[in-house]
Coordinates of N, CA and C in Angstrom, one line a residue:
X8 N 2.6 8.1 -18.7 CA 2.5 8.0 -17.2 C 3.5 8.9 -16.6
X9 N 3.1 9.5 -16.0 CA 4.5 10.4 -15.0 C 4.3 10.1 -13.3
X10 N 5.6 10.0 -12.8 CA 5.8 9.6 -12.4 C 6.1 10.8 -10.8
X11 N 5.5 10.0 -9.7 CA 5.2 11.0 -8.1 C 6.7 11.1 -7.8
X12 N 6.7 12.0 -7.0 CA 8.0 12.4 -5.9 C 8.0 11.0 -4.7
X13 N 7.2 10.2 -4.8 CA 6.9 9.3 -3.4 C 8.1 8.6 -3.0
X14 N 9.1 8.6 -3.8 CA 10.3 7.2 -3.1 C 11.2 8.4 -2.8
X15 N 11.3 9.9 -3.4 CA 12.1 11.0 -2.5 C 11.0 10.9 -1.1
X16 N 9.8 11.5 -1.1 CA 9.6 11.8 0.3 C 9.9 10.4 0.7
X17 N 9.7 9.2 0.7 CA 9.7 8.4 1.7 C 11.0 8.1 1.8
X18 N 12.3 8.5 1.4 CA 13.8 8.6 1.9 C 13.9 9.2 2.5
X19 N 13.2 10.8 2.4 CA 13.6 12.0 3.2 C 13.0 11.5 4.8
X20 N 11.8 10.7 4.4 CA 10.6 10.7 5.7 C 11.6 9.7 6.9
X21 N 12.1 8.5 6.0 CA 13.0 7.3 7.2 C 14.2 8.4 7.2
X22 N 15.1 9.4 6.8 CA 16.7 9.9 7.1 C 15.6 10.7 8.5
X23 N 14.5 11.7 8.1 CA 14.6 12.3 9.3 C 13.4 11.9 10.3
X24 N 12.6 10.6 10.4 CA 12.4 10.1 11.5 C 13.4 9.0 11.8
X25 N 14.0 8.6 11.1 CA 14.8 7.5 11.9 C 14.0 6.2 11.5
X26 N 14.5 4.6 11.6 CA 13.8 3.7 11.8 C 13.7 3.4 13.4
X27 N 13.1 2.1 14.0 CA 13.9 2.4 15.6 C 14.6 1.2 15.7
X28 N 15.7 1.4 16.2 CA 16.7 0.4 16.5 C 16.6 -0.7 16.9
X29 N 15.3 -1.0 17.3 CA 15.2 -2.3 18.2 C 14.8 -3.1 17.1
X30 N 14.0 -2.9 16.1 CA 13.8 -3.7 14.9 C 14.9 -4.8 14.8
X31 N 14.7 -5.9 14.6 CA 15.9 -7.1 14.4 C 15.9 -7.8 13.3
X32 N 14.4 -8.2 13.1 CA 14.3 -8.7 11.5 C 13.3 -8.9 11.1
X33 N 13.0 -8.8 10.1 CA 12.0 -9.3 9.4 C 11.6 -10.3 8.2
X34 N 10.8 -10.5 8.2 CA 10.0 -11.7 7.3 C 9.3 -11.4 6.0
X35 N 10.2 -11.2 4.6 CA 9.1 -10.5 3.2 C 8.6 -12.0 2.8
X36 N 7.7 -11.6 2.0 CA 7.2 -13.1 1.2 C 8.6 -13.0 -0.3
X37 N 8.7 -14.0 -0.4 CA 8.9 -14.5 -1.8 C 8.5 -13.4 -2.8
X38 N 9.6 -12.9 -3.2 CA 9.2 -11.9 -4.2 C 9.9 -11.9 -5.9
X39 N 9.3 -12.9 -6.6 CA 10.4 -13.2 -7.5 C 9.3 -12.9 -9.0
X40 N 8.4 -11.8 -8.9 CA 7.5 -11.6 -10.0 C 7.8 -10.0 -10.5
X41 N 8.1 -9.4 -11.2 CA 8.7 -8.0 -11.4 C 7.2 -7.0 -12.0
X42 N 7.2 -6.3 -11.6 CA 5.8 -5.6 -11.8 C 6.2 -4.9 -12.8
X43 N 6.0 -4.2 -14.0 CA 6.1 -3.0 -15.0 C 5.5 -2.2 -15.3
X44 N 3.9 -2.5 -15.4 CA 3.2 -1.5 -15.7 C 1.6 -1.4 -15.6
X45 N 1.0 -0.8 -15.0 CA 1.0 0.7 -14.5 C 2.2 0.8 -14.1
X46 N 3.0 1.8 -13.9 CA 4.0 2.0 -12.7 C 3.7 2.4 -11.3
X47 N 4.5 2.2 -10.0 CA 4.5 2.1 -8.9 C 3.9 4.0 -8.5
X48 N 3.1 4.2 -8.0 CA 2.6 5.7 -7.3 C 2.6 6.8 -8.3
X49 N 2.0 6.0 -9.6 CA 1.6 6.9 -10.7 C 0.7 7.7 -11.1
X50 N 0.6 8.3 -11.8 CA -0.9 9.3 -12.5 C -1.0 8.1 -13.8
X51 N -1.7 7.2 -13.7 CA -1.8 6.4 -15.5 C -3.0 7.4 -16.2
X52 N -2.4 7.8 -18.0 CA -2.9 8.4 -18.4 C -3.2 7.4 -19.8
X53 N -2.7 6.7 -20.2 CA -2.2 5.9 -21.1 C -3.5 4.8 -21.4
X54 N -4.3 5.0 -20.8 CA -5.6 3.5 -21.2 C -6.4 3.8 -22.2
X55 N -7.0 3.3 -23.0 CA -7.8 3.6 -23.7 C -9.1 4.0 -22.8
X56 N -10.3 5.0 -23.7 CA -11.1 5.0 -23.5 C -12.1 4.3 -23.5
X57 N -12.8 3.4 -23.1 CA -14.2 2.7 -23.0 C -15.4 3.5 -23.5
X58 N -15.8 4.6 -22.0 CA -16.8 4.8 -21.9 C -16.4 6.6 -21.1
X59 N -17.3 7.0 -20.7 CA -17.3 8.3 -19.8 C -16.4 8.0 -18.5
X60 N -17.0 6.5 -18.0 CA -16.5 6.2 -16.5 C -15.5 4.9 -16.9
X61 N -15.2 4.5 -17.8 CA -13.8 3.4 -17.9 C -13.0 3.4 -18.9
X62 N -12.1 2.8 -18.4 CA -10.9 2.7 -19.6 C -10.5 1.4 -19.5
X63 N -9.6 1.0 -20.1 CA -9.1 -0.6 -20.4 C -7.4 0.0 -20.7
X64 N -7.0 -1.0 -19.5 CA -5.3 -0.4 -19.4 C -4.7 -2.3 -19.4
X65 N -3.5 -2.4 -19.9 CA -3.0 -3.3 -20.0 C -1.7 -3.6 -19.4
X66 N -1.9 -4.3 -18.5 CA -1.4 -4.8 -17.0 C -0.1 -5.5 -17.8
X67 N 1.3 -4.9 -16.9 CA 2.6 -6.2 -17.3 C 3.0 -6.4 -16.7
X68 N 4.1 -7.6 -16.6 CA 5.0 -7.8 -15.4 C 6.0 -8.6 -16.4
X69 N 6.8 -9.1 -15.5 CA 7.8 -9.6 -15.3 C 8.0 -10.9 -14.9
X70 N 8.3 -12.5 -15.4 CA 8.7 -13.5 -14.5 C 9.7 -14.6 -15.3
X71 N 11.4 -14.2 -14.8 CA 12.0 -15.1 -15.4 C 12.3 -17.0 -14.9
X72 N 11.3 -16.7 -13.8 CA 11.4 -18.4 -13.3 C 9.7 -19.2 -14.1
X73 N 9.1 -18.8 -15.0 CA 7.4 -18.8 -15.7 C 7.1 -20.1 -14.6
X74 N 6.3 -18.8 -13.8 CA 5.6 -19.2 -13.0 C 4.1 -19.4 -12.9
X75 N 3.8 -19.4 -14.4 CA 2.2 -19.0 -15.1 C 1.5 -20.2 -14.7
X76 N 0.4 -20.2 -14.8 CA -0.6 -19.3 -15.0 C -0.2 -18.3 -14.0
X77 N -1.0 -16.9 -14.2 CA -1.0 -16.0 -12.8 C -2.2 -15.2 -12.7
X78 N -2.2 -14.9 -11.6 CA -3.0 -14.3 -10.8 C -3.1 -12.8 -10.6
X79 N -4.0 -12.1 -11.2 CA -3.4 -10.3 -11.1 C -4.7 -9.6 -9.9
X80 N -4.5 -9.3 -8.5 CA -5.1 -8.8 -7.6 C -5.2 -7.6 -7.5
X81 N -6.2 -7.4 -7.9 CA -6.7 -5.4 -8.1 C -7.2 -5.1 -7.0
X82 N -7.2 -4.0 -6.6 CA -8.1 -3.1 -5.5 C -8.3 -2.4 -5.8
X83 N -9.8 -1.5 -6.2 CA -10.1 -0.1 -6.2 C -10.1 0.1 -4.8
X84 N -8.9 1.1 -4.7 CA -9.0 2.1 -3.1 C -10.5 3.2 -2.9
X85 N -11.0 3.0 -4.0 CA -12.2 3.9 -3.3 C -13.5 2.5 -2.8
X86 N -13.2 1.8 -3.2 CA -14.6 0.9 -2.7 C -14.0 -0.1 -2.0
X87 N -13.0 -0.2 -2.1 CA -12.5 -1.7 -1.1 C -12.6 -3.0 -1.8
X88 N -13.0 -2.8 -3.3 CA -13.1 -4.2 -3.5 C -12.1 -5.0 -4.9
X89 N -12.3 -5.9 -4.6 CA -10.8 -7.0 -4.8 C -11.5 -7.7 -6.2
X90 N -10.6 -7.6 -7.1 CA -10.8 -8.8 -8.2 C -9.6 -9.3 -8.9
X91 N -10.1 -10.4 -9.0 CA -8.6 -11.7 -9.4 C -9.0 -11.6 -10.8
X92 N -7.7 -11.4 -11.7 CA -7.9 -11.5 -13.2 C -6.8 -12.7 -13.1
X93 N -7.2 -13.7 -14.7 CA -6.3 -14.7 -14.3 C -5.4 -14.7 -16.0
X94 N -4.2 -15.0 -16.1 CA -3.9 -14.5 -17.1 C -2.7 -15.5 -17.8
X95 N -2.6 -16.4 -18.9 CA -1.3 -17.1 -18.8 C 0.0 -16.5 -19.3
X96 N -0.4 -15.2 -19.8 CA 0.8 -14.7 -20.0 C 1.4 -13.6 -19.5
X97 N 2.6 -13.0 -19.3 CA 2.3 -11.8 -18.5 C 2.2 -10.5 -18.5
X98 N 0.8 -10.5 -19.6 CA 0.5 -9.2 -19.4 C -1.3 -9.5 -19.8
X99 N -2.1 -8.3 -19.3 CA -3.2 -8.7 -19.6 C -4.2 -7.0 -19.6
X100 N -5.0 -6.9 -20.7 CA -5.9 -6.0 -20.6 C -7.1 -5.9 -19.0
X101 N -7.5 -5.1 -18.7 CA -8.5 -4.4 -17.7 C -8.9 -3.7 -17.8
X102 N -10.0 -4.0 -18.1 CA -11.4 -2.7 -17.9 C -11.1 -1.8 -16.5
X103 N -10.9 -0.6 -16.3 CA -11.1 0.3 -15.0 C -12.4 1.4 -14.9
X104 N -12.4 1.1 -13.7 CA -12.9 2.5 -13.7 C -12.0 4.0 -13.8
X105 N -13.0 5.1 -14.2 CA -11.8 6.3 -14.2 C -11.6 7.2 -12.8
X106 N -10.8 7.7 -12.9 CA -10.8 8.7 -12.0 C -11.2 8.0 -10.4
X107 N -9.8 6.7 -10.2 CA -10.3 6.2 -9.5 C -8.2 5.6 -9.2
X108 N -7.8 5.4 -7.6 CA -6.7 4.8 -7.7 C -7.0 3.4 -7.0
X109 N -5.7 2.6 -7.4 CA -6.0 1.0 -7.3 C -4.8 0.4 -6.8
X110 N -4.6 -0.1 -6.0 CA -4.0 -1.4 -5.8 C -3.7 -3.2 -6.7
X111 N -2.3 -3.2 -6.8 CA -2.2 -4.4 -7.7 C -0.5 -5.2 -7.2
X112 N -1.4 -6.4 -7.3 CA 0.1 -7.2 -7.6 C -0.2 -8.5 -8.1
X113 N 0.2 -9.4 -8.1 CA 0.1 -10.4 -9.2 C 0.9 -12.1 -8.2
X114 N 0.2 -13.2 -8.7 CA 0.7 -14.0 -7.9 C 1.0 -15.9 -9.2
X115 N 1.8 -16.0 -8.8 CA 2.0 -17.4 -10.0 C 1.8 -18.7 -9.0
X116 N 2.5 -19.9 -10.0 CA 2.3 -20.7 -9.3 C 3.9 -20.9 -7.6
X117 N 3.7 -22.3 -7.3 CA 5.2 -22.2 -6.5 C 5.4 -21.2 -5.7
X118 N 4.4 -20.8 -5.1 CA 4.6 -20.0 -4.1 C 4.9 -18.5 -4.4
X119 N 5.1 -17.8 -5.2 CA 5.2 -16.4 -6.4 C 4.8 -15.9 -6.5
X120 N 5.2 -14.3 -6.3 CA 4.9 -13.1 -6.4 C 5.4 -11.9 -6.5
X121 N 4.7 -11.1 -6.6 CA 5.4 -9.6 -6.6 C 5.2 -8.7 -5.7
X122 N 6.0 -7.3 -6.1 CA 5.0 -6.2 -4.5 C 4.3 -6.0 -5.2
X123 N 3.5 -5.2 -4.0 CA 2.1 -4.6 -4.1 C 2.4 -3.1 -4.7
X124 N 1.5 -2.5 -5.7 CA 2.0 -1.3 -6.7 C 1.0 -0.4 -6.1
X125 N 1.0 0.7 -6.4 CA -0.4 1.7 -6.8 C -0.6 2.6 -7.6
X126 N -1.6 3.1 -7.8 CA -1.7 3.7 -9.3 C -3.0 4.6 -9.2
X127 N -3.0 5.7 -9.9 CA -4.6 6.4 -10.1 C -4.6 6.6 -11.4
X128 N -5.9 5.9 -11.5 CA -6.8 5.9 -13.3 C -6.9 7.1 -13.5
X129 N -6.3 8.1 -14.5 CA -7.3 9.0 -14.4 C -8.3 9.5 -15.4
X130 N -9.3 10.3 -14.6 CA -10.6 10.7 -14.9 C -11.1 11.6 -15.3
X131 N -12.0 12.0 -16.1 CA -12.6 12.9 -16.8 C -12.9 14.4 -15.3
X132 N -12.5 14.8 -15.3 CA -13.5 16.7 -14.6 C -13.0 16.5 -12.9
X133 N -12.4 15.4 -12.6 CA -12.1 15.3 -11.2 C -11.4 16.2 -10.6
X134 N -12.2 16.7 -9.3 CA -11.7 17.7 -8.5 C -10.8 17.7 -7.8
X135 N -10.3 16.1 -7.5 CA -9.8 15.6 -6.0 C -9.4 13.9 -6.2
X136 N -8.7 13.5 -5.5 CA -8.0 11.9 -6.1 C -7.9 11.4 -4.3
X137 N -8.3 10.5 -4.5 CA -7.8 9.9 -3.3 C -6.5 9.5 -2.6
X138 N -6.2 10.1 -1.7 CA -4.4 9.8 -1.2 C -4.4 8.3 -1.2
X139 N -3.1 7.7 -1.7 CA -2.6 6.8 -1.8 C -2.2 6.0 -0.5
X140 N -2.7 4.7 -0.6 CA -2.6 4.1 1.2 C -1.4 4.4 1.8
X141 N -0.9 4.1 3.0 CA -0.4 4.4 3.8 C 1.0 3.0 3.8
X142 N 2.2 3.6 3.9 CA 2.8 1.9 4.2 C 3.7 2.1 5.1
X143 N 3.8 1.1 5.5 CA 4.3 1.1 7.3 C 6.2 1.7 7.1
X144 N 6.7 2.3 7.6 CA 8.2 2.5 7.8 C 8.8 1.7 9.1
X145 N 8.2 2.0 10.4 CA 8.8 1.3 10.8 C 7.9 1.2 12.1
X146 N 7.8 -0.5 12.9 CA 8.2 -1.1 12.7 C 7.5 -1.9 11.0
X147 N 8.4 -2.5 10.1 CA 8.0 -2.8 8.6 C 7.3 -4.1 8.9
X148 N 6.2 -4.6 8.8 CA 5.1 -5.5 8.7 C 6.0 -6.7 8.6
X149 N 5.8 -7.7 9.4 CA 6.4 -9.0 9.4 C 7.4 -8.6 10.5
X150 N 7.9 -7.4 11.2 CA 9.3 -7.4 12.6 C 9.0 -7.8 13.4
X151 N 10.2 -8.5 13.8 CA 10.4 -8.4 15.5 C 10.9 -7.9 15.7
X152 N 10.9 -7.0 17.0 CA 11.5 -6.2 17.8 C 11.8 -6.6 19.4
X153 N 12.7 -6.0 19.7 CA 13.3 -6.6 20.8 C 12.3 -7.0 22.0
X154 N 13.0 -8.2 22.7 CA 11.8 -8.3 23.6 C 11.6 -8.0 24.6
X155 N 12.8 -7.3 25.1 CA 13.1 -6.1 25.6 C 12.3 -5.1 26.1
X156 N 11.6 -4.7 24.9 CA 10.9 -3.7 24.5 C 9.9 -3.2 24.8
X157 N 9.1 -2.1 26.0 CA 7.9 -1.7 26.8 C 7.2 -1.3 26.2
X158 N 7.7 -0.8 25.0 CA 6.8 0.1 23.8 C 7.4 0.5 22.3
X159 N 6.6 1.0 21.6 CA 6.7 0.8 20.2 C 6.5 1.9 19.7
X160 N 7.4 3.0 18.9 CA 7.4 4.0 18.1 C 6.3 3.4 16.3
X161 N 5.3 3.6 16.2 CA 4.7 3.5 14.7 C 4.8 4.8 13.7
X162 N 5.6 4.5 12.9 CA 6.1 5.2 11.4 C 5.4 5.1 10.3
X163 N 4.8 6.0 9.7 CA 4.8 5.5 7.9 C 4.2 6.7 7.2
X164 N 3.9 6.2 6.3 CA 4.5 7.8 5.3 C 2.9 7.3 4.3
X165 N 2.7 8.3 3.7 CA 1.9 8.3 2.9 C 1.5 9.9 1.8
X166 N 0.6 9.4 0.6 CA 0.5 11.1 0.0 C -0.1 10.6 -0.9
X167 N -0.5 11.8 -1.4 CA -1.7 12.3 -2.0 C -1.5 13.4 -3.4
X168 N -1.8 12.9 -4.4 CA -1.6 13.7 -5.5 C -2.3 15.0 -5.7
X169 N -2.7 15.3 -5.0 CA -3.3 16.5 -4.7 C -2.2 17.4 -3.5
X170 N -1.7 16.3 -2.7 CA -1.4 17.3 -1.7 C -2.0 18.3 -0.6
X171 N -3.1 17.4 -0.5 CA -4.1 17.9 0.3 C -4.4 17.3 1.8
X172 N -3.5 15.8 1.6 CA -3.8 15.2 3.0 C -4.1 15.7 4.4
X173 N -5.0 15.9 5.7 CA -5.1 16.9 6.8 C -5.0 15.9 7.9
X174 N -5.1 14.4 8.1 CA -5.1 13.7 9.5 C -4.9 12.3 8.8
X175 N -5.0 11.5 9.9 CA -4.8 9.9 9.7 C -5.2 9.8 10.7
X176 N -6.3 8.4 11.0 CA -6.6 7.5 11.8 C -5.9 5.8 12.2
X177 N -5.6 6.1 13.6 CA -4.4 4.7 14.0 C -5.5 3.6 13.9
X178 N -4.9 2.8 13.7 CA -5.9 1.4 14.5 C -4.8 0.4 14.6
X179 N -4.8 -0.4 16.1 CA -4.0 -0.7 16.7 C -4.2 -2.1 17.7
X180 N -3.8 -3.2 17.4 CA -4.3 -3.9 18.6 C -3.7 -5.5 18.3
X181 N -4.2 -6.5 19.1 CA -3.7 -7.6 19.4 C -4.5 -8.9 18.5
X182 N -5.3 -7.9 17.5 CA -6.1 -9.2 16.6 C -6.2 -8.6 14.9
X183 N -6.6 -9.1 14.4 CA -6.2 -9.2 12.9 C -7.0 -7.8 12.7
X184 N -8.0 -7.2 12.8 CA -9.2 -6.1 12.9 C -8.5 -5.0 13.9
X185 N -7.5 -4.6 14.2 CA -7.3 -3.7 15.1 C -8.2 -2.8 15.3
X186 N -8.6 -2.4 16.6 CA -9.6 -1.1 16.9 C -9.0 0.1 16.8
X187 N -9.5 1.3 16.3 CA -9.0 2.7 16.7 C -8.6 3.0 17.8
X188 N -7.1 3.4 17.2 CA -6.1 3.6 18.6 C -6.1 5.5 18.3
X189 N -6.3 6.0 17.5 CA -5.8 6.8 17.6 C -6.4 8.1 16.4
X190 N -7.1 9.3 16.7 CA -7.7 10.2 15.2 C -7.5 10.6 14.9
X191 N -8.0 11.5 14.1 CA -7.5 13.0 13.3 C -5.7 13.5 13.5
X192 N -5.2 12.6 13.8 CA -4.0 12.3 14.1 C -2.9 13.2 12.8
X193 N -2.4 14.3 13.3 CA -1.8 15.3 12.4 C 0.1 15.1 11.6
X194 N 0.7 13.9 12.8 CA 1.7 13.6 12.3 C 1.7 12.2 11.7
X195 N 2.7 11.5 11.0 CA 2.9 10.2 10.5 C 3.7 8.8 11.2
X196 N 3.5 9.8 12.6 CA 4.1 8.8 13.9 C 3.0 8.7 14.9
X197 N 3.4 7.6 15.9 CA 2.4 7.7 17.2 C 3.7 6.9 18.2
X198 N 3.9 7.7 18.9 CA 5.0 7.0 20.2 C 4.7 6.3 20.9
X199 N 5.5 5.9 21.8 CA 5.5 5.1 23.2 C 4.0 4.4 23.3
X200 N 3.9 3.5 22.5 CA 2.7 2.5 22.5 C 3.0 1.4 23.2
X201 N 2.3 1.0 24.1 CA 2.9 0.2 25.4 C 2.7 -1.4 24.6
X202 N 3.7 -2.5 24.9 CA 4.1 -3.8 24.2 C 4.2 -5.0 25.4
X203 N 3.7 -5.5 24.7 CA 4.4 -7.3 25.8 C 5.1 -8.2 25.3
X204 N 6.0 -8.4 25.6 CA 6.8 -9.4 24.9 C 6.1 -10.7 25.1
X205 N 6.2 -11.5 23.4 CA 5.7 -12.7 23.2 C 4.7 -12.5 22.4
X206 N 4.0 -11.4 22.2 CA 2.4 -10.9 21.9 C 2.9 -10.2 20.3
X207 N 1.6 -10.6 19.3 CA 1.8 -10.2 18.0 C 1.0 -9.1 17.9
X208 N 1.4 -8.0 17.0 CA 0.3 -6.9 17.3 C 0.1 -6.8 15.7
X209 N -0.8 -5.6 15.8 CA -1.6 -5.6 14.0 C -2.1 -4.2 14.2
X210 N -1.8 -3.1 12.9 CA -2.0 -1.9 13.0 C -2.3 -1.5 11.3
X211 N -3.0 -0.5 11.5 CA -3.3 -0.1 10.1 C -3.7 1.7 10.1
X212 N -3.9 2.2 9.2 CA -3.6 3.9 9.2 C -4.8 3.7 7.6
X213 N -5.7 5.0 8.1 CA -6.7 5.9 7.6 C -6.1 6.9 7.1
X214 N -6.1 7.5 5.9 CA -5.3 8.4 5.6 C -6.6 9.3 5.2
X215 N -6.7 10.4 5.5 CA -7.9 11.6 5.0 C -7.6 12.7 4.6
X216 N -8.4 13.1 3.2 CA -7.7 14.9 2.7 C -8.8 15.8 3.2
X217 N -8.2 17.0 2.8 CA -9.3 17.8 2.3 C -10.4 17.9 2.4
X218 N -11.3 17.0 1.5 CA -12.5 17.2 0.8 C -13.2 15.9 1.0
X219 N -12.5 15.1 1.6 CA -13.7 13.7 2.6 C -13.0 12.4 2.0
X220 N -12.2 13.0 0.8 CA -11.5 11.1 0.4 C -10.7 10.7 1.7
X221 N -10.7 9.2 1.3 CA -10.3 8.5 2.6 C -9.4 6.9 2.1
X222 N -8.4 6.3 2.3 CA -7.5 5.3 1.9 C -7.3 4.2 3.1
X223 N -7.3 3.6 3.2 CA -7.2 2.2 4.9 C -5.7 1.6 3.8
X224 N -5.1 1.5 4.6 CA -3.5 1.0 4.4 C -4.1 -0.6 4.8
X225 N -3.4 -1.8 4.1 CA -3.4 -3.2 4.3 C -3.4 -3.0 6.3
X226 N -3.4 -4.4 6.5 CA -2.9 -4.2 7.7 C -1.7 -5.2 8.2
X227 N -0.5 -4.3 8.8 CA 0.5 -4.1 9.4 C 0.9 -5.1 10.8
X228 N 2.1 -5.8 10.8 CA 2.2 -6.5 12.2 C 3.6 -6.7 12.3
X229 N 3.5 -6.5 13.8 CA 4.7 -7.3 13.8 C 5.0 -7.8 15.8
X230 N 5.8 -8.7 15.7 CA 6.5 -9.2 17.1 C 7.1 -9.1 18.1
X231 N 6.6 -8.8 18.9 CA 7.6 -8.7 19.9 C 8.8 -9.7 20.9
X232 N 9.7 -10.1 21.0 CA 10.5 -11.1 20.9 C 10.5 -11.9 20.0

């Protein structure tokens, strides 16, 4: 497996936009599960072959509090859809599809988990890979921000192993579904987004290349006071 440029650009991306200062704190879950492999914003080459369109790759992790049974949460990014593999030890084989990237993290008992990883299977003759979702910089999912505050700079970074990415679509608003705030949107920011203090907001980013692939980032929130 070799390994993306993604944790360079996304240092270079927070030194030269900045986070914004009003940020005060935030809220992670419990993160006491260590992910290993696939690795984090990878090319996985390493699975066996199945078939033309699958492979069988073998999921690991990490947990020195054994927090087992556990729970392993996949997402194919191209279809949206979610499956729970259940596993008592911590590692476990998966059938994939190929030429396809996925979302994964893993959950035990006691409240336990890990981050969320991503990865692209890859595939037989593929032209084109789908950019990898989008993850918030700043404000970081779970903030408060001052309550002070009339408006809200939105940050985040995202890419594409192709390097093909051309727009992003905002979606933005006061309920769990945010509506499109925003299109074909050419930079990785959107400024002066007007706030109320007291009010929770929820945002999420469309990331689009080239040639029509398309990624929806989790969705994003945070507080104002």
């Amino acid at each position: 497996m070799k390994r993306s440029g993604f944790l360079v650009f996304l240092f270079l991306l927070i030194q030269s936009c900045g986070v914004d200062s009003d940020v005060l704190e935030y809220a992670n879950d419990e993160i006491n599960i260590t992910l290993i492999f696939p690795e984090n914003d990878s090319e996985c080459t390493e699975g066996v072959i199945v078939s033309e369109t699958q492979s069988e790759l073998v999921f690991k992790w990490e947990d020195n509090n054994d927090n087992g049974p556990y729970t392993v949460h996949l997402t194919n990014l191209l279809s949206s859809q979610t499956e729970f593999i259940l596993s008592d030890a911590t590692e476990v084989a998966i059938t994939l599809d190929r030429g396809v990237a996925y979302s994964w993290y893993v959950t035990g008992k006691v409240n336990s988990s890990s981050e969320i990883w991503t990865f692209y299977n890859e595939g037989p003759g593929l032209e084109s890979t789908i950019p990898y979702p989008a993850t918030a910089i700043s404000p970081v999912s779970g903030a408060t921000i001052s309550q002070t505050s009339t408006t809200v700079n939105l940050i985040w970074a995202s890419e594409d192993p192709d390097n093909d990415i051309i727009s992003y679509d905002l979606f933005f608003g006061e309920v769990k579904d945010p509506e499109l705030y925003g299109t074909d949107l050419t930079e990785t920011r959107f400024n002066d987004i007007p706030v109320e203090a007291g009010k929770v907001y929820y945002w999420k980013v469309v990331t689009k290349d080239s040639v029509g692939n398309e990624s929806t980032s989790e969705v994003f929130n945070f507080s104002v006071g």
